[in-house]
PDB file of C-alpha atoms in Angstrom:
ATOM      1  CA  PHE Z 221      16.290  -2.705  -2.112  1.00  0.00           C
ATOM      2  CA  ALA Z 222      16.156  -5.611  -4.989  1.00  0.00           C
ATOM      3  CA  ILE Z 223      18.862  -6.953  -3.621  1.00  0.00           C
ATOM      4  CA  LEU Z 224      17.835  -7.403  -0.489  1.00  0.00           C
ATOM      5  CA  GLY Z 225      14.452  -8.002  -1.728  1.00  0.00           C
ATOM      6  CA  PHE Z 226      15.315 -10.786  -4.108  1.00  0.00           C
ATOM      7  CA  CYS Z 227      17.054 -12.746  -0.891  1.00  0.00           C
ATOM      8  CA  ASP Z 228      13.661 -12.817   0.595  1.00  0.00           C
ATOM      9  CA  ASP Z 229      12.015 -14.138  -2.590  1.00  0.00           C
ATOM     10  CA  TYR Z 230      14.931 -16.593  -3.365  1.00  0.00           C
ATOM     11  CA  ILE Z 231      14.726 -17.875   0.200  1.00  0.00           C
ATOM     12  CA  ALA Z 232      11.031 -18.386  -0.404  1.00  0.00           C
ATOM     13  CA  ILE Z 233      11.007 -20.294  -2.938  1.00  0.00           C
ATOM     14  CA  LYS Z 234      13.459 -22.615  -1.849  1.00  0.00           C
ATOM     15  CA  ARG Z 235      11.835 -22.976   0.755  1.00  0.00           C
ATOM     16  CA  GLY Z 236       8.333 -24.187  -0.776  1.00  0.00           C
ATOM     17  CA  LYS Z 237       6.201 -21.778   1.206  1.00  0.00           C
ATOM     18  CA  ASN Z 238       5.928 -18.520   1.853  1.00  0.00           C
ATOM     19  CA  MET Z 239       8.517 -17.773   4.018  1.00  0.00           C
ATOM     20  CA  GLY Z 240      11.726 -15.931   3.494  1.00  0.00           C
ATOM     21  CA  LEU Z 241      13.708 -13.728   5.534  1.00  0.00           C
ATOM     22  CA  SER Z 242      12.397 -12.938   9.285  1.00  0.00           C
ATOM     23  CA  ALA Z 243      10.207  -9.807   9.823  1.00  0.00           C
ATOM     24  CA  LYS Z 244      13.432  -8.805  12.109  1.00  0.00           C
ATOM     25  CA  GLN Z 245      16.077  -9.575   9.419  1.00  0.00           C
ATOM     26  CA  LYS Z 246      14.519  -7.761   6.756  1.00  0.00           C
ATOM     27  CA  PHE Z 247      13.664  -4.665   9.382  1.00  0.00           C
ATOM     28  CA  LEU Z 248      16.996  -4.521  10.134  1.00  0.00           C
ATOM     29  CA  ALA Z 249      18.403  -5.408   6.540  1.00  0.00           C
ATOM     30  CA  GLN Z 250      16.445  -2.155   5.634  1.00  0.00           C
ATOM     31  CA  TRP Z 251      17.938   0.258   7.998  1.00  0.00           C
ATOM     32  CA  VAL Z 252      21.659  -0.874   7.375  1.00  0.00           C
ATOM     33  CA  THR Z 253      20.822  -0.158   3.802  1.00  0.00           C
ATOM     34  CA  ALA Z 254      19.157   2.694   4.131  1.00  0.00           C
ATOM     35  CA  PHE Z 255      21.940   3.889   6.236  1.00  0.00           C
ATOM     36  CA  ILE Z 256      24.600   3.301   3.656  1.00  0.00           C
ATOM     37  CA  LEU Z 257      22.926   4.821   1.179  1.00  0.00           C
ATOM     38  CA  LEU Z 258      22.534   7.979   2.852  1.00  0.00           C
ATOM     39  CA  PHE Z 259      26.100   7.866   4.079  1.00  0.00           C
ATOM     40  CA  ILE Z 260      27.233   8.003   0.487  1.00  0.00           C
ATOM     41  CA  PHE Z 261      24.751  10.481  -0.496  1.00  0.00           C
ATOM     42  CA  ASN Z 262      26.062  12.596   2.411  1.00  0.00           C
ATOM     43  CA  LEU Z 263      29.832  12.153   0.483  1.00  0.00           C
ATOM     44  CA  LYS Z 264      29.471  11.798  -2.431  1.00  0.00           C
ATOM     45  CA  ILE Z 265      25.801  14.334  -3.727  1.00  0.00           C
ATOM     46  CA  GLU Z 266      24.928  17.190  -0.439  1.00  0.00           C
ATOM     47  CA  PRO Z 267      25.791  17.170   3.240  1.00  0.00           C
ATOM     48  CA  LEU Z 268      23.314  16.149   5.310  1.00  0.00           C
ATOM     49  CA  SER Z 269      22.795  16.319   8.866  1.00  0.00           C
ATOM     50  CA  LEU Z 270      22.264  13.531  11.738  1.00  0.00           C
ATOM     51  CA  ILE Z 271      18.698  14.328  12.445  1.00  0.00           C
ATOM     52  CA  GLU Z 272      18.353  14.268   7.963  1.00  0.00           C
ATOM     53  CA  ILE Z 273      20.682  10.518   8.145  1.00  0.00           C
ATOM     54  CA  LEU Z 274      18.408   9.272  10.367  1.00  0.00           C
ATOM     55  CA  PHE Z 275      14.626  11.428   9.444  1.00  0.00           C
ATOM     56  CA  TYR Z 276      15.304  10.095   5.439  1.00  0.00           C
ATOM     57  CA  ALA Z 277      16.111   6.696   6.909  1.00  0.00           C
ATOM     58  CA  PHE Z 278      12.606   5.900   8.372  1.00  0.00           C
ATOM     59  CA  VAL Z 279      11.341   7.814   4.673  1.00  0.00           C
ATOM     60  CA  ILE Z 280      13.304   5.019   3.646  1.00  0.00           C
ATOM     61  CA  VAL Z 281      12.202   2.143   5.242  1.00  0.00           C
ATOM     62  CA  GLY Z 282       8.743   3.050   5.538  1.00  0.00           C
ATOM     63  CA  SER Z 283       8.300   4.124   2.193  1.00  0.00           C
ATOM     64  CA  SER Z 284       9.592   0.749   1.389  1.00  0.00           C
ATOM     65  CA  ASN Z 285       7.714  -1.334   3.631  1.00  0.00           C
ATOM     66  CA  ALA Z 286       4.601   0.598   2.534  1.00  0.00           C
ATOM     67  CA  THR Z 287       4.524  -0.526  -1.235  1.00  0.00           C
ATOM     68  CA  ASN Z 288       5.413  -3.909   0.034  1.00  0.00           C
ATOM     69  CA  LEU Z 289       2.450  -4.015   1.979  1.00  0.00           C
ATOM     70  CA  THR Z 290       0.616  -2.419  -0.970  1.00  0.00           C
ATOM     71  CA  ASP Z 291       1.838  -5.680  -3.417  1.00  0.00           C
ATOM     72  CA  GLY Z 292      -1.246  -7.933  -2.852  1.00  0.00           C
ATOM     73  CA  LEU Z 293      -3.196  -8.039  -5.577  1.00  0.00           C
ATOM     74  CA  ASP Z 294      -2.300  -9.002  -9.114  1.00  0.00           C
ATOM     75  CA  GLY Z 295      -1.784  -5.037 -10.693  1.00  0.00           C
ATOM     76  CA  LEU Z 296      -2.440  -3.187  -7.796  1.00  0.00           C
ATOM     77  CA  LEU Z 297       1.368  -1.748  -6.413  1.00  0.00           C
ATOM     78  CA  SER Z 298       2.412  -1.034 -10.264  1.00  0.00           C
ATOM     79  CA  GLY Z 299      -0.690   0.599 -11.148  1.00  0.00           C
ATOM     80  CA  LEU Z 300      -0.428   2.597  -7.653  1.00  0.00           C
ATOM     81  CA  SER Z 301       3.410   2.974  -8.611  1.00  0.00           C
ATOM     82  CA  SER Z 302       2.490   4.216 -12.286  1.00  0.00           C
ATOM     83  CA  LEU Z 303       0.440   7.161 -10.726  1.00  0.00           C
ATOM     84  CA  THR Z 304       2.848   8.135  -8.305  1.00  0.00           C
ATOM     85  CA  LEU Z 305       6.197   8.354 -10.892  1.00  0.00           C
ATOM     86  CA  LEU Z 306       4.019  10.486 -13.009  1.00  0.00           C
ATOM     87  CA  GLY Z 307       3.273  12.720 -10.111  1.00  0.00           C
ATOM     88  CA  PHE Z 308       6.706  12.752  -9.162  1.00  0.00           C
ATOM     89  CA  ILE Z 309       7.263  13.601 -13.041  1.00  0.00           C
ATOM     90  CA  LEU Z 310       5.455  16.650 -12.760  1.00  0.00           C
ATOM     91  CA  TYR Z 311       6.833  17.389  -9.620  1.00  0.00           C
ATOM     92  CA  PHE Z 312      10.401  17.428 -10.896  1.00  0.00           C
ATOM     93  CA  MET Z 313       9.381  18.922 -14.440  1.00  0.00           C
ATOM     94  CA  GLN Z 314       8.329  21.783 -11.587  1.00  0.00           C
ATOM     95  CA  LEU Z 315      11.578  22.039 -10.589  1.00  0.00           C
ATOM     96  CA  TYR Z 316      12.776  21.741 -13.841  1.00  0.00           C
ATOM     97  CA  TYR Z 317      15.386  18.829 -12.809  1.00  0.00           C
ATOM     98  CA  ILE Z 318      15.506  17.449 -15.932  1.00  0.00           C
ATOM     99  CA  GLU Z 319      17.333  14.395 -15.206  1.00  0.00           C
ATOM    100  CA  MET Z 320      14.884  13.722 -12.329  1.00  0.00           C
ATOM    101  CA  VAL Z 321      12.033  14.119 -15.517  1.00  0.00           C
ATOM    102  CA  THR Z 322      14.163  11.566 -17.172  1.00  0.00           C
ATOM    103  CA  LEU Z 323      14.868   8.545 -14.599  1.00  0.00           C
ATOM    104  CA  SER Z 324      11.221   9.355 -13.204  1.00  0.00           C
ATOM    105  CA  THR Z 325       9.892   8.582 -16.937  1.00  0.00           C
ATOM    106  CA  VAL Z 326      11.780   5.282 -17.715  1.00  0.00           C
ATOM    107  CA  LEU Z 327      10.595   4.276 -14.164  1.00  0.00           C
ATOM    108  CA  LEU Z 328       7.062   4.809 -15.284  1.00  0.00           C
ATOM    109  CA  PHE Z 329       7.326   3.088 -18.540  1.00  0.00           C
ATOM    110  CA  SER Z 330       8.803   0.403 -16.658  1.00  0.00           C
ATOM    111  CA  VAL Z 331       6.330  -0.172 -14.324  1.00  0.00           C
ATOM    112  CA  PHE Z 332       3.363   0.168 -16.721  1.00  0.00           C
ATOM    113  CA  VAL Z 333       4.990  -2.076 -18.801  1.00  0.00           C
ATOM    114  CA  PHE Z 334       4.829  -4.282 -16.200  1.00  0.00           C
ATOM    115  CA  PHE Z 335       1.314  -3.271 -14.827  1.00  0.00           C
ATOM    116  CA  TRP Z 336       0.363  -4.398 -18.191  1.00  0.00           C
ATOM    117  CA  PHE Z 337       1.071  -8.435 -17.910  1.00  0.00           C
ATOM    118  CA  ASN Z 338       0.314  -8.281 -14.153  1.00  0.00           C
ATOM    119  CA  ARG Z 339      -3.224  -6.716 -14.238  1.00  0.00           C
ATOM    120  CA  ASN Z 340      -5.445  -9.512 -13.334  1.00  0.00           C
ATOM    121  CA  PRO Z 341      -5.245 -12.423 -14.144  1.00  0.00           C
ATOM    122  CA  ALA Z 342      -1.232 -11.690 -13.213  1.00  0.00           C
ATOM    123  CA  LYS Z 343       1.328 -13.115 -15.676  1.00  0.00           C
ATOM    124  CA  ILE Z 344       4.379 -12.668 -13.571  1.00  0.00           C
ATOM    125  CA  PHE Z 345       5.437 -11.877  -9.908  1.00  0.00           C
ATOM    126  CA  MET Z 346       6.902  -8.771  -8.584  1.00  0.00           C
ATOM    127  CA  GLY Z 347       7.551  -9.957  -4.715  1.00  0.00           C
ATOM    128  CA  ASP Z 348       9.791  -8.058  -2.204  1.00  0.00           C
ATOM    129  CA  THR Z 349      12.311  -7.948  -5.382  1.00  0.00           C
ATOM    130  CA  GLY Z 350      10.090  -4.811  -7.072  1.00  0.00           C
ATOM    131  CA  SER Z 351       7.859  -3.919  -3.932  1.00  0.00           C
ATOM    132  CA  LEU Z 352      11.170  -3.167  -1.791  1.00  0.00           C
ATOM    133  CA  ALA Z 353      12.927  -1.578  -4.145  1.00  0.00           C
ATOM    134  CA  LEU Z 354      10.163   0.795  -5.656  1.00  0.00           C
ATOM    135  CA  GLY Z 355       8.895   2.268  -2.592  1.00  0.00           C
ATOM    136  CA  ALA Z 356      12.705   2.662  -1.531  1.00  0.00           C
ATOM    137  CA  CYS Z 357      13.214   4.033  -5.394  1.00  0.00           C
ATOM    138  CA  PHE Z 358      10.020   6.686  -4.247  1.00  0.00           C
ATOM    139  CA  ALA Z 359      11.282   7.732  -0.704  1.00  0.00           C
ATOM    140  CA  SER Z 360      14.723   8.297  -2.558  1.00  0.00           C
ATOM    141  CA  LEU Z 361      13.095  10.929  -5.276  1.00  0.00           C
ATOM    142  CA  SER Z 362      11.350  12.733  -2.714  1.00  0.00           C
ATOM    143  CA  ILE Z 363      15.222  13.090  -0.549  1.00  0.00           C
ATOM    144  CA  ILE Z 364      17.307  13.993  -4.383  1.00  0.00           C
ATOM    145  CA  ALA Z 365      13.871  16.612  -4.982  1.00  0.00           C
ATOM    146  CA  LYS Z 366      14.297  17.961  -0.692  1.00  0.00           C
ATOM    147  CA  ASN Z 367      10.802  17.441   0.277  1.00  0.00           C
ATOM    148  CA  PRO Z 368      10.307  14.187   1.580  1.00  0.00           C
ATOM    149  CA  TRP Z 369       7.135  15.861   2.597  1.00  0.00           C
ATOM    150  CA  VAL Z 370       5.827  15.153  -1.427  1.00  0.00           C
ATOM    151  CA  LEU Z 371       5.224  11.238  -0.333  1.00  0.00           C
ATOM    152  CA  LEU Z 372       2.308  12.014   1.335  1.00  0.00           C
ATOM    153  CA  PRO Z 373      -0.051  12.979  -1.655  1.00  0.00           C
ATOM    154  CA  LEU Z 374       2.407  10.707  -4.188  1.00  0.00           C
ATOM    155  CA  GLY Z 375       1.957   7.829  -1.032  1.00  0.00           C
ATOM    156  CA  ALA Z 376      -1.495   8.333  -0.132  1.00  0.00           C
ATOM    157  CA  VAL Z 377      -2.973   4.397  -0.801  1.00  0.00           C
ATOM    158  CA  TYR Z 378       0.570   3.213   0.972  1.00  0.00           C
ATOM    159  CA  ILE Z 379      -0.018   4.912   3.861  1.00  0.00           C
ATOM    160  CA  LEU Z 380      -3.517   4.309   4.498  1.00  0.00           C
ATOM    161  CA  GLU Z 381      -2.489   0.169   3.630  1.00  0.00           C
ATOM    162  CA  THR Z 382       0.424   0.585   6.096  1.00  0.00           C
ATOM    163  CA  MET Z 383      -2.249   2.764   8.947  1.00  0.00           C
ATOM    164  CA  SER Z 384      -4.855  -0.559   8.424  1.00  0.00           C
ATOM    165  CA  VAL Z 385      -2.471  -2.961   9.331  1.00  0.00           C
ATOM    166  CA  ILE Z 386      -1.051  -0.959  12.649  1.00  0.00           C
ATOM    167  CA  ILE Z 387      -4.550  -0.127  13.794  1.00  0.00           C
ATOM    168  CA  GLN Z 388      -5.712  -4.541  13.061  1.00  0.00           C
ATOM    169  CA  VAL Z 389      -2.704  -5.608  14.870  1.00  0.00           C
ATOM    170  CA  ALA Z 390      -2.892  -2.959  17.655  1.00  0.00           C
ATOM    171  CA  VAL Z 391      -6.838  -3.555  18.354  1.00  0.00           C
ATOM    172  CA  TYR Z 392      -6.424  -6.841  17.722  1.00  0.00           C
ATOM    173  CA  LYS Z 393      -3.480  -7.162  20.176  1.00  0.00           C
ATOM    174  CA  LYS Z 394      -5.978  -5.256  22.878  1.00  0.00           C
ATOM    175  CA  THR Z 395      -9.371  -6.760  22.247  1.00  0.00           C
ATOM    176  CA  LYS Z 396      -9.133 -10.091  20.121  1.00  0.00           C
ATOM    177  CA  LYS Z 397     -11.075  -8.080  17.636  1.00  0.00           C
ATOM    178  CA  ARG Z 398     -10.464  -6.925  14.183  1.00  0.00           C
ATOM    179  CA  VAL Z 399     -11.221  -3.593  12.829  1.00  0.00           C
ATOM    180  CA  PHE Z 400     -11.158  -4.770   9.125  1.00  0.00           C
ATOM    181  CA  LEU Z 401     -12.052  -8.068   7.840  1.00  0.00           C
ATOM    182  CA  MET Z 402      -8.419  -8.572   6.877  1.00  0.00           C
ATOM    183  CA  ALA Z 403      -5.359  -6.163   6.558  1.00  0.00           C
ATOM    184  CA  PRO Z 404      -4.016  -4.754   4.719  1.00  0.00           C
ATOM    185  CA  LEU Z 405      -7.137  -2.982   3.251  1.00  0.00           C
ATOM    186  CA  HIS Z 406      -7.238  -4.068  -0.144  1.00  0.00           C
ATOM    187  CA  HIS Z 407      -8.096  -7.281   1.091  1.00  0.00           C
ATOM    188  CA  HIS Z 408     -10.752  -6.414   3.229  1.00  0.00           C
ATOM    189  CA  PHE Z 409     -12.446  -4.691   0.124  1.00  0.00           C
ATOM    190  CA  GLU Z 410     -11.865  -7.776  -1.844  1.00  0.00           C
ATOM    191  CA  LEU Z 411     -13.998  -9.866   1.059  1.00  0.00           C
ATOM    192  CA  LEU Z 412     -15.789  -7.054   0.706  1.00  0.00           C
ATOM    193  CA  GLY Z 413     -16.634  -8.072  -2.915  1.00  0.00           C
ATOM    194  CA  LEU Z 414     -14.797  -4.594  -4.184  1.00  0.00           C
TER     195      LEU Z 414
END
């Protein structure tokens, strides 16, 4: 997912505008990547049913897009990701998944260091390279924990951000009126001066 995000960012930089891969290209690549990863998981780690593969692919693609939508203000995604990873650390400690505690801790420190340099005004840029990878990582951690539902509390803000975009687009297509000043939700609050 980081490679996919890098391709999108690279194309956007090369073109000199904020247009990398098309939404359809990115979405298709995310699904293909999720299925490939789950196929490998199925072969090497744990057998999965077809229903599990489809559901987990949805979780991976959904989580990846949700974090991508959340990335929009200096330090927002990296700050939230720090909290999400802290939640995963505590969750994995309860399950005695020491390897996952270690991995989540390394990721937490990495994201926190990024946050330190990305707080307002940002000195470095995460882009799709980081945001798509983080979402896929969170989904993968939940799949390894055998509990994708843990993403509901640990990723509540990402879900709210995604729902704000879905609501905004659906209502605007039907009524030509906006529910939020701007979507995703963080831009609505930004325009309110919060």
